mmCIF file of N, CA and C in Angstrom:
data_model
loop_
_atom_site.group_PDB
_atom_site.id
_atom_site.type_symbol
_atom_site.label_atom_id
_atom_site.label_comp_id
_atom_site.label_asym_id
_atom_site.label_seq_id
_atom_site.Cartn_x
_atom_site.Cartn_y
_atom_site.Cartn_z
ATOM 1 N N UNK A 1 270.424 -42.600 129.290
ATOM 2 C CA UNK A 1 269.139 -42.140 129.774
ATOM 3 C C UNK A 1 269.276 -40.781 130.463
ATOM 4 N N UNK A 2 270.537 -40.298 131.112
ATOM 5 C CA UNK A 2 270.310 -38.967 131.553
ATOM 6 C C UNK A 2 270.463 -38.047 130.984
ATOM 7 N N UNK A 3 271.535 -38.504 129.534
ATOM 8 C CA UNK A 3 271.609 -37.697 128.632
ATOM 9 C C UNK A 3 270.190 -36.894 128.070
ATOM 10 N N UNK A 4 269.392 -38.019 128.192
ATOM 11 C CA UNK A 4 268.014 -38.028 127.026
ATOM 12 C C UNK A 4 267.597 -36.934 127.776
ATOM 13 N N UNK A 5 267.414 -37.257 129.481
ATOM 14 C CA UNK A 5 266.769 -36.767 130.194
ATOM 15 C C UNK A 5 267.357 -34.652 130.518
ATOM 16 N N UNK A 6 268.374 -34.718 130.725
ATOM 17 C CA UNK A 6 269.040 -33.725 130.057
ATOM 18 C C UNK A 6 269.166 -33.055 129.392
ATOM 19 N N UNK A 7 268.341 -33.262 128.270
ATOM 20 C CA UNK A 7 268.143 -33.296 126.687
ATOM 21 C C UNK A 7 266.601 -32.592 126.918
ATOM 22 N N UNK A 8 265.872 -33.142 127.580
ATOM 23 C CA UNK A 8 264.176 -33.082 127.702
ATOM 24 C C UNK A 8 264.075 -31.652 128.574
ATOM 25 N N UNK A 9 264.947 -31.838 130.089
ATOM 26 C CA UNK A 9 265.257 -30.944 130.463
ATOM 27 C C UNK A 9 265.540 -29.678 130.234
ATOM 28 N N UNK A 10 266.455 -29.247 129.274
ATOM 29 C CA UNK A 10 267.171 -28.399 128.620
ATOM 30 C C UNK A 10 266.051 -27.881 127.637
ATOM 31 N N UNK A 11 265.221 -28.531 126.755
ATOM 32 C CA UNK A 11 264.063 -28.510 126.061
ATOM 33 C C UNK A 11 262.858 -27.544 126.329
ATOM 34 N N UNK A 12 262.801 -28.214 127.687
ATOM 35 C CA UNK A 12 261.563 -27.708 128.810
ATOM 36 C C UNK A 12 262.102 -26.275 129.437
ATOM 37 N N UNK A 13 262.901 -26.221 129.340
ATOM 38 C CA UNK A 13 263.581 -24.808 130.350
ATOM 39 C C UNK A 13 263.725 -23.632 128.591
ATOM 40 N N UNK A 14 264.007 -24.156 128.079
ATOM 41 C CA UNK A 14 264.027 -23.157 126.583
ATOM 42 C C UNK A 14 262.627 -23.066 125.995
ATOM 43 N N UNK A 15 261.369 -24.213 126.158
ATOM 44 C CA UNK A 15 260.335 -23.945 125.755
ATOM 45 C C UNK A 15 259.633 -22.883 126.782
ATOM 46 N N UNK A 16 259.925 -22.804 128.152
ATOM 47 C CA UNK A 16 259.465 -22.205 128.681
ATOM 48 C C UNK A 16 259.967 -20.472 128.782
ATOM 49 N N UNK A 17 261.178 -20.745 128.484
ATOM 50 C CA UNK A 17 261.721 -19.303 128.311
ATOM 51 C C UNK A 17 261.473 -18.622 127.375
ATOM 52 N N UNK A 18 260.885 -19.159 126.354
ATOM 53 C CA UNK A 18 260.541 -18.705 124.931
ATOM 54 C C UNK A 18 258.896 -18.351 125.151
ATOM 55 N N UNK A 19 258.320 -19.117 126.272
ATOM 56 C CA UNK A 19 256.465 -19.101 126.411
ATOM 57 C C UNK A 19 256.642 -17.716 127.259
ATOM 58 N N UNK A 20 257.686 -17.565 128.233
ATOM 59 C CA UNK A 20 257.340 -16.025 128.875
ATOM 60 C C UNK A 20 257.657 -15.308 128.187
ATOM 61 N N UNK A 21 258.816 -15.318 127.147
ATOM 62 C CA UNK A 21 259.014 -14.177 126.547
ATOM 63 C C UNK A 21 257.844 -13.813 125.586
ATOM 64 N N UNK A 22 257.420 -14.860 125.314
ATOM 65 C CA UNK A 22 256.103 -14.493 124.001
ATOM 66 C C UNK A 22 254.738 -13.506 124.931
ATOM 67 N N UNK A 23 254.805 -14.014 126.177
ATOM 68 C CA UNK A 23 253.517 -13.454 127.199
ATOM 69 C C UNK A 23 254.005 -12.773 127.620
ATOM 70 N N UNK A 24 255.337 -11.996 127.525
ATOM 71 C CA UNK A 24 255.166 -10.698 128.078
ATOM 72 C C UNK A 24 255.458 -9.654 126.951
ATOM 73 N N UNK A 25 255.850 -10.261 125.108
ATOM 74 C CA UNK A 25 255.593 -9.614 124.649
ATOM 75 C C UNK A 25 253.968 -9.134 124.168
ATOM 76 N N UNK A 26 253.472 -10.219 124.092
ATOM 77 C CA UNK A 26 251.764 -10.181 123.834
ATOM 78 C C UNK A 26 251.210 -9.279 125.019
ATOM 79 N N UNK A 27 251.536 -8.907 126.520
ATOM 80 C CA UNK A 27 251.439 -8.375 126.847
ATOM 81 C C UNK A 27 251.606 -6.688 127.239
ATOM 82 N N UNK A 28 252.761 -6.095 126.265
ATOM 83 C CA UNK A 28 253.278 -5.110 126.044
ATOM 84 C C UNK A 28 252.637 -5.036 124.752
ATOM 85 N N UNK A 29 251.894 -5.892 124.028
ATOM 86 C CA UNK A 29 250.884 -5.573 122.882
ATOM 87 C C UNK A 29 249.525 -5.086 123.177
ATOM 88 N N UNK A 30 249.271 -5.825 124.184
ATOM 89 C CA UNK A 30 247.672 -5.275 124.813
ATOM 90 C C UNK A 30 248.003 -3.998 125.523
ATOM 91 N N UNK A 31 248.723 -3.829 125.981
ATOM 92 C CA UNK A 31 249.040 -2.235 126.686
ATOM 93 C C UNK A 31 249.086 -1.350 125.854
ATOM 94 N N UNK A 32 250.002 -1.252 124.444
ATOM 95 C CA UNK A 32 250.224 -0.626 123.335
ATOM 96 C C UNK A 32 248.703 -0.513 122.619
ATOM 97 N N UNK A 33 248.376 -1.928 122.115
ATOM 98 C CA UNK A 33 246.996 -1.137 121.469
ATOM 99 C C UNK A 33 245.798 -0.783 122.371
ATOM 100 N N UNK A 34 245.782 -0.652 123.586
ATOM 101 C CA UNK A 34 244.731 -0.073 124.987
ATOM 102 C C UNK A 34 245.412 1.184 124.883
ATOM 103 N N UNK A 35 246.367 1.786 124.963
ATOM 104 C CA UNK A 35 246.906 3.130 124.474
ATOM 105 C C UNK A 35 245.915 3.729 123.883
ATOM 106 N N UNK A 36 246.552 2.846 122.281
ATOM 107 C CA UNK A 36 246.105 3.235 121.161
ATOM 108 C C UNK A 36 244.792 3.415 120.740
ATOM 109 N N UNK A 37 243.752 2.250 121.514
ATOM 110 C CA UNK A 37 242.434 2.506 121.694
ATOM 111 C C UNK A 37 241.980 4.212 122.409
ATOM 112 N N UNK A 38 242.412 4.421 123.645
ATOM 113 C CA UNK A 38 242.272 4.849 124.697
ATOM 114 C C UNK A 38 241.844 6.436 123.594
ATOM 115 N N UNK A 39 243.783 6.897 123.158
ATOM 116 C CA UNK A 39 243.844 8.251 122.139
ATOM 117 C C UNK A 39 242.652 7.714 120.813
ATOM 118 N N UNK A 40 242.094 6.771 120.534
ATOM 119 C CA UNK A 40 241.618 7.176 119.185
ATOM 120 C C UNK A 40 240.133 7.527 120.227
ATOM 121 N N UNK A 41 239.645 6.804 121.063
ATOM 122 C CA UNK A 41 238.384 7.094 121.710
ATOM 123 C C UNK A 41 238.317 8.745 121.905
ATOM 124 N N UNK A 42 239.462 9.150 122.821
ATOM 125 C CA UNK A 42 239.486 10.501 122.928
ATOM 126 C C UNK A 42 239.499 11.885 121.645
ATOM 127 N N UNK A 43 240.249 10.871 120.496
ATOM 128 C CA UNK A 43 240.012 11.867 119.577
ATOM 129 C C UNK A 43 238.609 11.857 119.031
ATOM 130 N N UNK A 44 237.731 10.705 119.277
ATOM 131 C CA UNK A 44 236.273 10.650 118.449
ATOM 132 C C UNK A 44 235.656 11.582 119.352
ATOM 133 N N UNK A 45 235.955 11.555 120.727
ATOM 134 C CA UNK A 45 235.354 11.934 121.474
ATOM 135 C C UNK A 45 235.320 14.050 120.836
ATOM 136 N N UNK A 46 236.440 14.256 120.730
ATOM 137 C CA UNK A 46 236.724 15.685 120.178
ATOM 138 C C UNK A 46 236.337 16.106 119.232
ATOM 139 N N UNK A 47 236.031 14.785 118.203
ATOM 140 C CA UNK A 47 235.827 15.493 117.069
ATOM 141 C C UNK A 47 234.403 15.300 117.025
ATOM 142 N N UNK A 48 233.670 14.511 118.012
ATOM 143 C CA UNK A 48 232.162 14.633 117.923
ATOM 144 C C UNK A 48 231.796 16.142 118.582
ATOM 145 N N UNK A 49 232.415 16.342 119.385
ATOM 146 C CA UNK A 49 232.377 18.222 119.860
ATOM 147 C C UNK A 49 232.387 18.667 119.201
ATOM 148 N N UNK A 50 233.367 18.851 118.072
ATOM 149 C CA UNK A 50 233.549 20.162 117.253
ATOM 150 C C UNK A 50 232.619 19.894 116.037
ATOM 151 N N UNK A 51 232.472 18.656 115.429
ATOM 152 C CA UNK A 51 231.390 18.869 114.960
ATOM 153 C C UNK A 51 229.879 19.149 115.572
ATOM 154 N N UNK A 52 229.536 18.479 116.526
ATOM 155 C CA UNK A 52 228.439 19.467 117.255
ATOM 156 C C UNK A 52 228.216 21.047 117.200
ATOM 157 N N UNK A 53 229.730 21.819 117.506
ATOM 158 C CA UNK A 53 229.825 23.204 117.666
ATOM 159 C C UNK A 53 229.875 23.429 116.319
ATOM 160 N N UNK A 54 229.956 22.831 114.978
ATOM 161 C CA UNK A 54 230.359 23.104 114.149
ATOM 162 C C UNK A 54 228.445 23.102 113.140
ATOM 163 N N UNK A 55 228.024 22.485 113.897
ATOM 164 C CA UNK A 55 227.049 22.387 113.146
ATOM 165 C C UNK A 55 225.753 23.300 114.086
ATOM 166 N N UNK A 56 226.200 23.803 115.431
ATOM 167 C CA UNK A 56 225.118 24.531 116.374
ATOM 168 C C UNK A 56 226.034 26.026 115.295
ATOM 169 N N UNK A 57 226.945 26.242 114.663
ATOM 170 C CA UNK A 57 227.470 27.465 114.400
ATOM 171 C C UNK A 57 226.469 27.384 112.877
ATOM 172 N N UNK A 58 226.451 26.419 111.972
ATOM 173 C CA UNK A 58 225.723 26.594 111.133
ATOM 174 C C UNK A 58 224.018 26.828 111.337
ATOM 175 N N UNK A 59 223.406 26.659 112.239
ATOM 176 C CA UNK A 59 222.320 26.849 112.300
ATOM 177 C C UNK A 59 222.343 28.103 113.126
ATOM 178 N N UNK A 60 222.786 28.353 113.672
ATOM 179 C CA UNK A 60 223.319 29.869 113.784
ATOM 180 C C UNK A 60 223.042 30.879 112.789
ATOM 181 N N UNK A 61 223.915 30.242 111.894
ATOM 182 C CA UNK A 61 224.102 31.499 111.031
ATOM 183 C C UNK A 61 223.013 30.899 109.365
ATOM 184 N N UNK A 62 222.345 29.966 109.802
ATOM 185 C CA UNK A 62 221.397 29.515 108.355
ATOM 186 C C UNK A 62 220.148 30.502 109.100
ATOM 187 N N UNK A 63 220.119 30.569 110.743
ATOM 188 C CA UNK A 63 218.879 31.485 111.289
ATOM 189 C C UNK A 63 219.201 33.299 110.987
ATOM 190 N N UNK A 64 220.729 33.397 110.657
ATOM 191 C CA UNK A 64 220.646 35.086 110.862
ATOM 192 C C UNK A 64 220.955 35.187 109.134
ATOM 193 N N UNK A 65 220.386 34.507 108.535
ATOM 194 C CA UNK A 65 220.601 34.040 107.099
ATOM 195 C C UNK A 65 219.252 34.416 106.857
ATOM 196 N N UNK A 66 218.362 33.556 107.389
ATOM 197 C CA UNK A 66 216.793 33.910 107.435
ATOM 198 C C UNK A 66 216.459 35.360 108.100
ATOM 199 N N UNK A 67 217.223 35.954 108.905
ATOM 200 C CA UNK A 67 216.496 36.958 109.425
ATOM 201 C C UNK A 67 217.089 38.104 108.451
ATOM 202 N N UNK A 68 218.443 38.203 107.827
ATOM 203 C CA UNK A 68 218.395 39.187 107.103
ATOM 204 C C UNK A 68 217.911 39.198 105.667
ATOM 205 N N UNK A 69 217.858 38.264 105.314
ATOM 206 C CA UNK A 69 216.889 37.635 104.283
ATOM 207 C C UNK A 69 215.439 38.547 104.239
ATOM 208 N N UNK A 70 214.960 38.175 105.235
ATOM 209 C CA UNK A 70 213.379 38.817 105.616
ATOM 210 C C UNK A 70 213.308 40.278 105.698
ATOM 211 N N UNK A 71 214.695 40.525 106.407
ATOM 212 C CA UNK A 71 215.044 42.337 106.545
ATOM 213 C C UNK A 71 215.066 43.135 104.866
ATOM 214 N N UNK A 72 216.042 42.399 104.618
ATOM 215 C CA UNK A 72 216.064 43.001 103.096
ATOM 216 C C UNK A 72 214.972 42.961 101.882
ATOM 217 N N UNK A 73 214.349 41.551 102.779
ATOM 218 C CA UNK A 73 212.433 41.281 101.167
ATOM 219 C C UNK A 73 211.891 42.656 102.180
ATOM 220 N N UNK A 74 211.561 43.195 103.237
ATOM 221 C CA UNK A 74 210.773 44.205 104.130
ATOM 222 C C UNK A 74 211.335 45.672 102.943
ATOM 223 N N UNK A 75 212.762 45.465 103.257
ATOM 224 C CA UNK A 75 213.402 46.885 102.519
ATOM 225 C C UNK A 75 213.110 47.220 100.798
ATOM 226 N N UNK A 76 212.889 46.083 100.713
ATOM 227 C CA UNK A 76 212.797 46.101 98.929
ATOM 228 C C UNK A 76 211.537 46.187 98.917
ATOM 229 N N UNK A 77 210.799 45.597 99.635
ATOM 230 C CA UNK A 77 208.806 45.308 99.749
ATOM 231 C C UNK A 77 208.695 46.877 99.680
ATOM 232 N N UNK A 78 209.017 47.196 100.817
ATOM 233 C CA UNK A 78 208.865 49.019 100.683
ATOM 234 C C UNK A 78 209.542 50.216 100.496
ATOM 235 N N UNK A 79 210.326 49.570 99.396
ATOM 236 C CA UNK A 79 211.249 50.816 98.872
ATOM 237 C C UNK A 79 210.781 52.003 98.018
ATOM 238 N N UNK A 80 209.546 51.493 97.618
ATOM 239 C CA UNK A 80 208.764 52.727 97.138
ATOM 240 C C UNK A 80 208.301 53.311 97.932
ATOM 241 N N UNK A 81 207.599 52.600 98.763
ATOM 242 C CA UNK A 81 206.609 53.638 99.657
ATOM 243 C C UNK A 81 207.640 54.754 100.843
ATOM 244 N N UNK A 82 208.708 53.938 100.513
ATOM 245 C CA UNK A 82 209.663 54.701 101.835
ATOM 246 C C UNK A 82 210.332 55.612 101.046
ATOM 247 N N UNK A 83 210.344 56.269 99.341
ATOM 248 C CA UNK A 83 211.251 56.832 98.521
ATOM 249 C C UNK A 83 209.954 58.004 98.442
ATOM 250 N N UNK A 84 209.287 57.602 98.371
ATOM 251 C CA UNK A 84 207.542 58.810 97.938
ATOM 252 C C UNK A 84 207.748 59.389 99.425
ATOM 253 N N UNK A 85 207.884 58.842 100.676
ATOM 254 C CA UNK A 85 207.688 59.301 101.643
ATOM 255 C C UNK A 85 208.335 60.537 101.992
ATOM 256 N N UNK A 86 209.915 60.009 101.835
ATOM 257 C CA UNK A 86 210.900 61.002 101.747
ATOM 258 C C UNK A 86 210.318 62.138 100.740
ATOM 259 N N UNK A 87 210.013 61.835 99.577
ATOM 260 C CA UNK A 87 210.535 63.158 98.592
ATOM 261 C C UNK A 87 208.988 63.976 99.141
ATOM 262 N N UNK A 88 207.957 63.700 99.398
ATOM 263 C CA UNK A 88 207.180 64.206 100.132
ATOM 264 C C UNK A 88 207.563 65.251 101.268
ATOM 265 N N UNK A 89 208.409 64.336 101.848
ATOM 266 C CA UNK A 89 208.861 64.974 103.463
ATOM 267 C C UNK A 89 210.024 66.158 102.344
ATOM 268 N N UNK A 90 210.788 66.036 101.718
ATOM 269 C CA UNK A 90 211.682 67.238 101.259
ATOM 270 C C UNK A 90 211.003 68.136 100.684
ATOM 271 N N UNK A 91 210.112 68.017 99.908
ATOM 272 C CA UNK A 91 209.053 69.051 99.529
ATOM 273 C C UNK A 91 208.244 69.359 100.264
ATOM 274 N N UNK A 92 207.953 69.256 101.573
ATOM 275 C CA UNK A 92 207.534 69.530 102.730
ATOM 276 C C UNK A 92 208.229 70.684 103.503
ATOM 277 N N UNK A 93 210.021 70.024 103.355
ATOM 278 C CA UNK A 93 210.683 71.131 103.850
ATOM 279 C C UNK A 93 211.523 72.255 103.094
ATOM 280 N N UNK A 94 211.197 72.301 101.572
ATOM 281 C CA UNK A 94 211.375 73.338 100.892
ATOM 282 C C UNK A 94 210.075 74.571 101.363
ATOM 283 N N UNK A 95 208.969 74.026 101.113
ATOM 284 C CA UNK A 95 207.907 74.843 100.743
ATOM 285 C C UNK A 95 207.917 75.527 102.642
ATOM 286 N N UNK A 96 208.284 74.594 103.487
ATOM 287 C CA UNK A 96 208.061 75.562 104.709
ATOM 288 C C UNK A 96 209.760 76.297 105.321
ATOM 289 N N UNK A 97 210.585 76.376 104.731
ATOM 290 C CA UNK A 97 211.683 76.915 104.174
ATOM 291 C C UNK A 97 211.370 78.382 103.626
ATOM 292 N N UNK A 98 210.606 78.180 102.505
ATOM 293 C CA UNK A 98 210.249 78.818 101.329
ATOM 294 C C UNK A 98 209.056 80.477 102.765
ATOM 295 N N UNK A 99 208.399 79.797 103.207
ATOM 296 C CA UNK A 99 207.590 80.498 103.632
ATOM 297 C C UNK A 99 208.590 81.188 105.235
ATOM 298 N N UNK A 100 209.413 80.203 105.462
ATOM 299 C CA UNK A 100 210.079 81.497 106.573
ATOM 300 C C UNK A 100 211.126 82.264 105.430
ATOM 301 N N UNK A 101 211.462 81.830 104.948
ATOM 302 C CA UNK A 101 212.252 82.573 104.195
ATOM 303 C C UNK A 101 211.571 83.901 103.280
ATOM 304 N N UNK A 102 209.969 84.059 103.517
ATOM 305 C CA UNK A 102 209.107 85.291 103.209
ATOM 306 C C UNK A 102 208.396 85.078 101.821
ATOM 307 N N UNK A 103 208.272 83.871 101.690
ATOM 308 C CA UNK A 103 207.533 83.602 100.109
ATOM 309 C C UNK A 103 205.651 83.381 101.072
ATOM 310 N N UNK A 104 205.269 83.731 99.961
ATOM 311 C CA UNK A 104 203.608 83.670 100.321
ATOM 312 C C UNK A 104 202.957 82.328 100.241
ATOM 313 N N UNK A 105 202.323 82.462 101.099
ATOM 314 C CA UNK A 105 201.668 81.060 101.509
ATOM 315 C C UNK A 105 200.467 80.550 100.607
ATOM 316 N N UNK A 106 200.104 81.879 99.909
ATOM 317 C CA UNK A 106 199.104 81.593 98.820
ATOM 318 C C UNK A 106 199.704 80.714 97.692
ATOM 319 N N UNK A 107 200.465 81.299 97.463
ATOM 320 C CA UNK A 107 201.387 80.412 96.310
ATOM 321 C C UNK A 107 201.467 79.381 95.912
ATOM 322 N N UNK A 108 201.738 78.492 97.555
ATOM 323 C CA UNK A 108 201.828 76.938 97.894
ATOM 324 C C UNK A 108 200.028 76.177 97.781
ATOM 325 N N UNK A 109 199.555 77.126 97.865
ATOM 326 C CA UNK A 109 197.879 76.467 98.396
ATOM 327 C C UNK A 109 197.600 76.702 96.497
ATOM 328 N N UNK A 110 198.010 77.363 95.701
ATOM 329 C CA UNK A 110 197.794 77.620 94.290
ATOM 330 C C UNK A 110 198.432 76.624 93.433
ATOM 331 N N UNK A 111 199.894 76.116 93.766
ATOM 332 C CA UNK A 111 200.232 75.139 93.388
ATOM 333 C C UNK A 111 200.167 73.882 93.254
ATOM 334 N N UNK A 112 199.759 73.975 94.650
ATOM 335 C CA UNK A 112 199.187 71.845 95.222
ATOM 336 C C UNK A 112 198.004 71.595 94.367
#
């Protein structure tokens, strides 16, 4: 009987040495993946920033997209009227060229 008991003993002291070792590895598991939680939270956390900045940079530039857009339909809208203007204005400054330079003013009023 003390053998047995000995036996039960010995049993109980190895089942139990085997129950802490399991709870303090299960416990060095919850620490490890609370880590591991911790860095993936922080990386969502980063990459919800940069996509934020990533998408305040596209509307950024979809708005200076629209504004030169509009600049250039303005430049093309009036590329005639701004090409007549000029050659106007240069024949403007031939003919008063023309007259300091001692050409007659009748000339110009005969031509137009």
């Amino acid at each position: 009987a003390i053998r047995s008991e000995e036996d039960a003993q010995k049993a109980y002291e190895d089942f139990v040495k085997e129950t802490n070792a399991s709870i303090e590895a299960k416990s060095k598991e919850i620490v490890n993946k609370s880590e591991l939680k911790a860095k993936a939270e922080g990386e969502l956390v980063e990459t919800k920033e940069a996509k934020e900045a990533a998408m305040l940079e596209l509307e950024q530039l979809s708005n200076y997209n629209a504004e030169l857009h509009q600049s250039c339909d303005f430049v093309l809208k009036n590329f005639d009227i701004r090409q007549t203007a000029r050659d106007e204005e240069i024949e403007a400054l031939k003919q008063a060229k023309a007259i300091l330079s001692g050409a007659k003013f009748e000339e110009f009023l005969q031509a137009s």
